[in-house]
PDB file of C-alpha atoms and ligand atoms in Angstrom:
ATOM      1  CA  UNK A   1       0.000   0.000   0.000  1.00 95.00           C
ATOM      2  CA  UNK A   2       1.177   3.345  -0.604  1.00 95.00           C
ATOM      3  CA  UNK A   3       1.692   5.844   2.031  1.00 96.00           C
ATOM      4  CA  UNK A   4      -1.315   8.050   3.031  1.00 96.00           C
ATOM      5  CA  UNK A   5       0.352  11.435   1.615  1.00 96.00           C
ATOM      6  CA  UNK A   6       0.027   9.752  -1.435  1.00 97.00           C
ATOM      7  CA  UNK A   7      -3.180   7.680  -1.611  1.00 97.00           C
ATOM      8  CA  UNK A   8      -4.538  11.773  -0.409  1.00 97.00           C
ATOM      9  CA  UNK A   9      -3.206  12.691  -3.825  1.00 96.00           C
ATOM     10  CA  UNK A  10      -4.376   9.794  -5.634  1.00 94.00           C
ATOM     11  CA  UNK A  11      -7.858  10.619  -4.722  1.00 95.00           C
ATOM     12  CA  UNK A  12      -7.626  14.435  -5.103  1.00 96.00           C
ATOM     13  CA  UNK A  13      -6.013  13.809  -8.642  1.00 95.00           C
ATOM     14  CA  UNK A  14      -9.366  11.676  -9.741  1.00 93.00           C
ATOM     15  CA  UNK A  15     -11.792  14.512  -8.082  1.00 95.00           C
ATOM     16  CA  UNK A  16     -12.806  12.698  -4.609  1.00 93.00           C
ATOM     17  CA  UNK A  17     -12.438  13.849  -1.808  1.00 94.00           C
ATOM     18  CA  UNK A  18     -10.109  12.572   1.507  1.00 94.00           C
ATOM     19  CA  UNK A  19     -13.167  11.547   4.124  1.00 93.00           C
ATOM     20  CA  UNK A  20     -12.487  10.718   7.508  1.00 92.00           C
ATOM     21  CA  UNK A  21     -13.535   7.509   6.375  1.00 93.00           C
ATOM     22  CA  UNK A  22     -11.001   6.951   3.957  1.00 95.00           C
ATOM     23  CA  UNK A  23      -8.283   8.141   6.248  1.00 95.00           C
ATOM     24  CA  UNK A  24      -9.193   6.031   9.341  1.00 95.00           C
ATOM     25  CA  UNK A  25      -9.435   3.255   7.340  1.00 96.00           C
ATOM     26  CA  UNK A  26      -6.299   3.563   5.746  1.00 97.00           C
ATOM     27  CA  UNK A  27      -4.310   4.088   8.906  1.00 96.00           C
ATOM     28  CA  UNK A  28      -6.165   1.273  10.237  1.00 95.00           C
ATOM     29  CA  UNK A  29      -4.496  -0.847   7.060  1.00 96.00           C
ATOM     30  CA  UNK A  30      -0.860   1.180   7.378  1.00 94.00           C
ATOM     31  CA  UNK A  31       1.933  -1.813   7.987  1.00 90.00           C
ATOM     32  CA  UNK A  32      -0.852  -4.320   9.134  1.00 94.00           C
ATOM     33  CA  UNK A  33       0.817  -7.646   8.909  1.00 91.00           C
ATOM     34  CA  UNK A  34      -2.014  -9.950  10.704  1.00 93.00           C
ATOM     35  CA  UNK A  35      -4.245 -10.421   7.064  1.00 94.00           C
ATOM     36  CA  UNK A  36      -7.551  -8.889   8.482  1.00 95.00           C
ATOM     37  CA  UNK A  37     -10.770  -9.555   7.118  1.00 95.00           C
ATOM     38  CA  UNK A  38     -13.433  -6.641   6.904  1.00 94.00           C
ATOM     39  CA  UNK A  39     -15.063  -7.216  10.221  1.00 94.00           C
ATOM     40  CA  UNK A  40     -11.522  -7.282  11.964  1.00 94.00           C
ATOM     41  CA  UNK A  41     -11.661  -3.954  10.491  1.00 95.00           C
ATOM     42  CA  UNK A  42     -14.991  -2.635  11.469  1.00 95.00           C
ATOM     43  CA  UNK A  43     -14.067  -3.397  14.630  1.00 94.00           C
ATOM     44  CA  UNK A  44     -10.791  -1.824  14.302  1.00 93.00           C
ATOM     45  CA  UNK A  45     -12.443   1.136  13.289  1.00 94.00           C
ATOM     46  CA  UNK A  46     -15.706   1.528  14.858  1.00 93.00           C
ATOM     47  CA  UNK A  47     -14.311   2.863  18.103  1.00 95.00           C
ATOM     48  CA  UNK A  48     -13.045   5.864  15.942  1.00 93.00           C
ATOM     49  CA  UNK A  49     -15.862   6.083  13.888  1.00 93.00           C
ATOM     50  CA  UNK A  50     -19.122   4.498  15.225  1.00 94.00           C
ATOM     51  CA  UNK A  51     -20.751   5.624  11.957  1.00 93.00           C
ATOM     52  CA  UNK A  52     -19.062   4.148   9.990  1.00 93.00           C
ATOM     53  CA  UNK A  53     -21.309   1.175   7.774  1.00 94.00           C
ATOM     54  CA  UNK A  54     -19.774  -2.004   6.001  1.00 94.00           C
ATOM     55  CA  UNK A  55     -20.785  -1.305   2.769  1.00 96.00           C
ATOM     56  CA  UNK A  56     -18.550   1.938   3.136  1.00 95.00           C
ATOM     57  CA  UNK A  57     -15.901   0.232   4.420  1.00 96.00           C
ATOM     58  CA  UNK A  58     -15.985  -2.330   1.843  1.00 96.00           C
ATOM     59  CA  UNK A  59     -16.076   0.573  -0.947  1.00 95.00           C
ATOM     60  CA  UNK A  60     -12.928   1.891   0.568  1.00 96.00           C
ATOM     61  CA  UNK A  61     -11.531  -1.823   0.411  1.00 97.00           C
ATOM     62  CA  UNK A  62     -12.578  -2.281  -2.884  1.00 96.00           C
ATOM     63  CA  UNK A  63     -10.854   0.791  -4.230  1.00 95.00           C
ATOM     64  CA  UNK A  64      -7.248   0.279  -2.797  1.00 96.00           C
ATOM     65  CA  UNK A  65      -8.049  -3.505  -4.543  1.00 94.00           C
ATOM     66  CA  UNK A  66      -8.477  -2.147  -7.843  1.00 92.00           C
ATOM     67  CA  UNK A  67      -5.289   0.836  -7.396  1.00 92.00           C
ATOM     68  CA  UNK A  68      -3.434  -2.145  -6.779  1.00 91.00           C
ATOM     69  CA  UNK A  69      -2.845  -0.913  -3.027  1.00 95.00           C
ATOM     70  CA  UNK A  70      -4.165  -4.215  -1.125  1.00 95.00           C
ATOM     71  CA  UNK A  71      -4.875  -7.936  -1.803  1.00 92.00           C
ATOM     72  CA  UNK A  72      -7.744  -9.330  -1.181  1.00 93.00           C
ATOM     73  CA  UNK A  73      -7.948 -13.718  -0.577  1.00 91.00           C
ATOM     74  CA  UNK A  74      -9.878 -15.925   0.619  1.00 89.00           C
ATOM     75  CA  UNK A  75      -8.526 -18.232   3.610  1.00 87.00           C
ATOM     76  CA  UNK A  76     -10.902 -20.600   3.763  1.00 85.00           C
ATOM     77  CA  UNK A  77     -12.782 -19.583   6.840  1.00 89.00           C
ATOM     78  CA  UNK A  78     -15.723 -18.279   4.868  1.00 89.00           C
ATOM     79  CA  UNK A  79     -14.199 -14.392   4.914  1.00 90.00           C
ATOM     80  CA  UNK A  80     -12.343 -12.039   2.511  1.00 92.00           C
ATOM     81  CA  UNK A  81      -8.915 -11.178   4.102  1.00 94.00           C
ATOM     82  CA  UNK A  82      -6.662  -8.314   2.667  1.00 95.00           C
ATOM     83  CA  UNK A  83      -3.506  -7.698   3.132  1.00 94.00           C
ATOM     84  CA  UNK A  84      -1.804  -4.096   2.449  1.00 95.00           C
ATOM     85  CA  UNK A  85       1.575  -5.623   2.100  1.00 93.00           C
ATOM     86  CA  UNK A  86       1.710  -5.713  -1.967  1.00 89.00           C
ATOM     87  CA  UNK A  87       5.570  -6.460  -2.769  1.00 87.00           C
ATOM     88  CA  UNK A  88       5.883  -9.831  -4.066  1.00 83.00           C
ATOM     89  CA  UNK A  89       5.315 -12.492  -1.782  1.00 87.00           C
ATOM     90  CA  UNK A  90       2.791 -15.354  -1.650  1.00 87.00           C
ATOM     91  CA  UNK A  91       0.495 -16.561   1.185  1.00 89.00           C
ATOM     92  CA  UNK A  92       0.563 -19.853   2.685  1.00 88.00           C
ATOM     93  CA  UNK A  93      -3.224 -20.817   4.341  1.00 90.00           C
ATOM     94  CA  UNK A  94      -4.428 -23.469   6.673  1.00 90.00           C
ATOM     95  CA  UNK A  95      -7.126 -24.888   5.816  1.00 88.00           C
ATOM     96  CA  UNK A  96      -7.791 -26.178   9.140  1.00 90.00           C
ATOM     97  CA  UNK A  97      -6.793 -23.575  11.591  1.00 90.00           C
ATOM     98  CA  UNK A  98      -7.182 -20.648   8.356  1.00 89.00           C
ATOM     99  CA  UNK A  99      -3.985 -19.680  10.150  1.00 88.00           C
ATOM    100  CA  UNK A 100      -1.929 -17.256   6.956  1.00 90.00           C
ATOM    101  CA  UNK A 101       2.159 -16.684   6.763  1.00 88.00           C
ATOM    102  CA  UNK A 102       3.852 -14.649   4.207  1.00 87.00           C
ATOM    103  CA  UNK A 103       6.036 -16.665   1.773  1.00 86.00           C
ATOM    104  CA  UNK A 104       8.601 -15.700  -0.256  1.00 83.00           C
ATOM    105  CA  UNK A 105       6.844 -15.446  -4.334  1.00 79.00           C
ATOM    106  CA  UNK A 106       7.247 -17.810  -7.262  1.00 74.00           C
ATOM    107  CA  UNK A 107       8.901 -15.897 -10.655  1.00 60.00           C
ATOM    108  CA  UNK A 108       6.449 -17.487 -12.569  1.00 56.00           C
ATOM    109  CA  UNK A 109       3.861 -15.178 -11.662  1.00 53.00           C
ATOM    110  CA  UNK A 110       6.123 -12.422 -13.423  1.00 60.00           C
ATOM    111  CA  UNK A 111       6.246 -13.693 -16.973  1.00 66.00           C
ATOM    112  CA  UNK A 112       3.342 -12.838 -18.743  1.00 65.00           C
ATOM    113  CA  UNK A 113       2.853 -15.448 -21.860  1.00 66.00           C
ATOM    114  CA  UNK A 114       3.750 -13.300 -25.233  1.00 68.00           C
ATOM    115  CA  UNK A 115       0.166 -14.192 -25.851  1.00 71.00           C
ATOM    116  CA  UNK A 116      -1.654 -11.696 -23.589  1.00 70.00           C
ATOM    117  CA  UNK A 117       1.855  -9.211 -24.172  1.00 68.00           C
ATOM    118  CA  UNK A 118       0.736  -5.758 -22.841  1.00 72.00           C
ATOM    119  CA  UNK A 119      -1.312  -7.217 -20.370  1.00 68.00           C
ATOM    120  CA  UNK A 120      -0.556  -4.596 -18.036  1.00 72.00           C
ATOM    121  CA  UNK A 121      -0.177  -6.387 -13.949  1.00 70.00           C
ATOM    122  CA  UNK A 122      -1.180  -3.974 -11.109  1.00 69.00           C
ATOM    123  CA  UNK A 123      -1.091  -6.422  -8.429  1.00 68.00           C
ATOM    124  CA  UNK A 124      -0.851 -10.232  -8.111  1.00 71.00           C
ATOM    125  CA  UNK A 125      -2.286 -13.287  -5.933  1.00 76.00           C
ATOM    126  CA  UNK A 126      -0.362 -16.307  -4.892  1.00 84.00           C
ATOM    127  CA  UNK A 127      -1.980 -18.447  -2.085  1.00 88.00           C
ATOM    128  CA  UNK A 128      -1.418 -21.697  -1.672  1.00 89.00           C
ATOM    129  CA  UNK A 129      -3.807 -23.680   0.661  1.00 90.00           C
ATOM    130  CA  UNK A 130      -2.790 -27.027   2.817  1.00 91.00           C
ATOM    131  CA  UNK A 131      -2.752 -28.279   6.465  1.00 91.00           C
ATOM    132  CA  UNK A 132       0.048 -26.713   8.873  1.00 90.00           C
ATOM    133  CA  UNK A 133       2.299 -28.969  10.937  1.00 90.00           C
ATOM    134  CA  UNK A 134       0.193 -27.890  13.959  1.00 91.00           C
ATOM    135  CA  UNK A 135      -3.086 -29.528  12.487  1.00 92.00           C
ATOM    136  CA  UNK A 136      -1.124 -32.119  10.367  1.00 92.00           C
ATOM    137  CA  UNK A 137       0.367 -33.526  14.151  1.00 91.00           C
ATOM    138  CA  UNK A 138      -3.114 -32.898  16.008  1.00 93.00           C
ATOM    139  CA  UNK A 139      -5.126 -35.113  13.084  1.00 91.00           C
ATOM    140  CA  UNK A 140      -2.455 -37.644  14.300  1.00 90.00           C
ATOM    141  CA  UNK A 141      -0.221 -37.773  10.993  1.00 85.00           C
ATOM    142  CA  UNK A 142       3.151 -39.090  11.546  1.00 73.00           C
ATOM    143  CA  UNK A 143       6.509 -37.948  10.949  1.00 70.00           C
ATOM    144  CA  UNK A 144       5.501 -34.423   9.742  1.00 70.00           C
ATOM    145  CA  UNK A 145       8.839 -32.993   8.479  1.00 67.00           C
ATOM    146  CA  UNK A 146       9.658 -29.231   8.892  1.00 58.00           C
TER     147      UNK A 146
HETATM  148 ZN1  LIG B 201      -3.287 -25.162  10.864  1.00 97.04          ZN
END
């Protein structure tokens, strides 16, 4: 995610204007590294801003999606998580305990076939979903290698 100074100029340059909403939820996203899903965040948030509805917060969310400011997966736990941290890494999900840790990226997600050439990438998703040693040991699997 970019910073807020420049998000605030983002939005100015395409006529909107910088709400209280859109800043609180920003800061609320600044250097988060725990994946939240929107109601984390309206909970996050609704201390500051009692107003404040889903559906806005979700428009906010939606719109640093499509700047390519913040990723949006799913984690298998039946919510949308997001994640502001947009260099290139990957996810790695439990599907048991929905449990998420940042991986380091595959390069193939960086070569775009010559088919779809100037195909222009704003943001990319890697997840990969599976069962962590925790829950692999606790469903009684042996030898579970590091
Ligand atoms: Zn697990």
């Amino acid at each position: 995610m970019r910073s807020i100074e420049e998000l605030t100029d983002v939005v100015r340059a395409r006529g909107g204007k910088v709400t209280s909403q859109r800043l609180l939820i920003w800061r609320a996203l600044e250097g988060d590294r725990t994946h939240p899903t929107a109601e984390a965040l309206l909970e996050r948030v609704k201390p500051l801003l009692p107003s404040l509805s889903p559906a806005t917060l979700y428009s906010v969310l939606n719109e640093l999606v499509e700047w390519g400011d913040l990723r949006r997966f799913d984690a298998g736990d039946g919510s949308i998580h997001f994640d502001p941290d947009t260099s290139d890494h990957a996810e790695l999900i439990c599907l048991r305990c929905h449990r998420v840790w940042d991986v380091r990226a595959s390069a193939a997600a960086r070569d775009v076939p010559e088919e779809i050439a100037g195909f222009r990438v704003l943001n990319h998703a890697e997840q990969y979903y599976g069962y962590c040693a925790d829950c692999r040991r606790a469903a009684g699997e042996t030898a579970v290698s590091a």
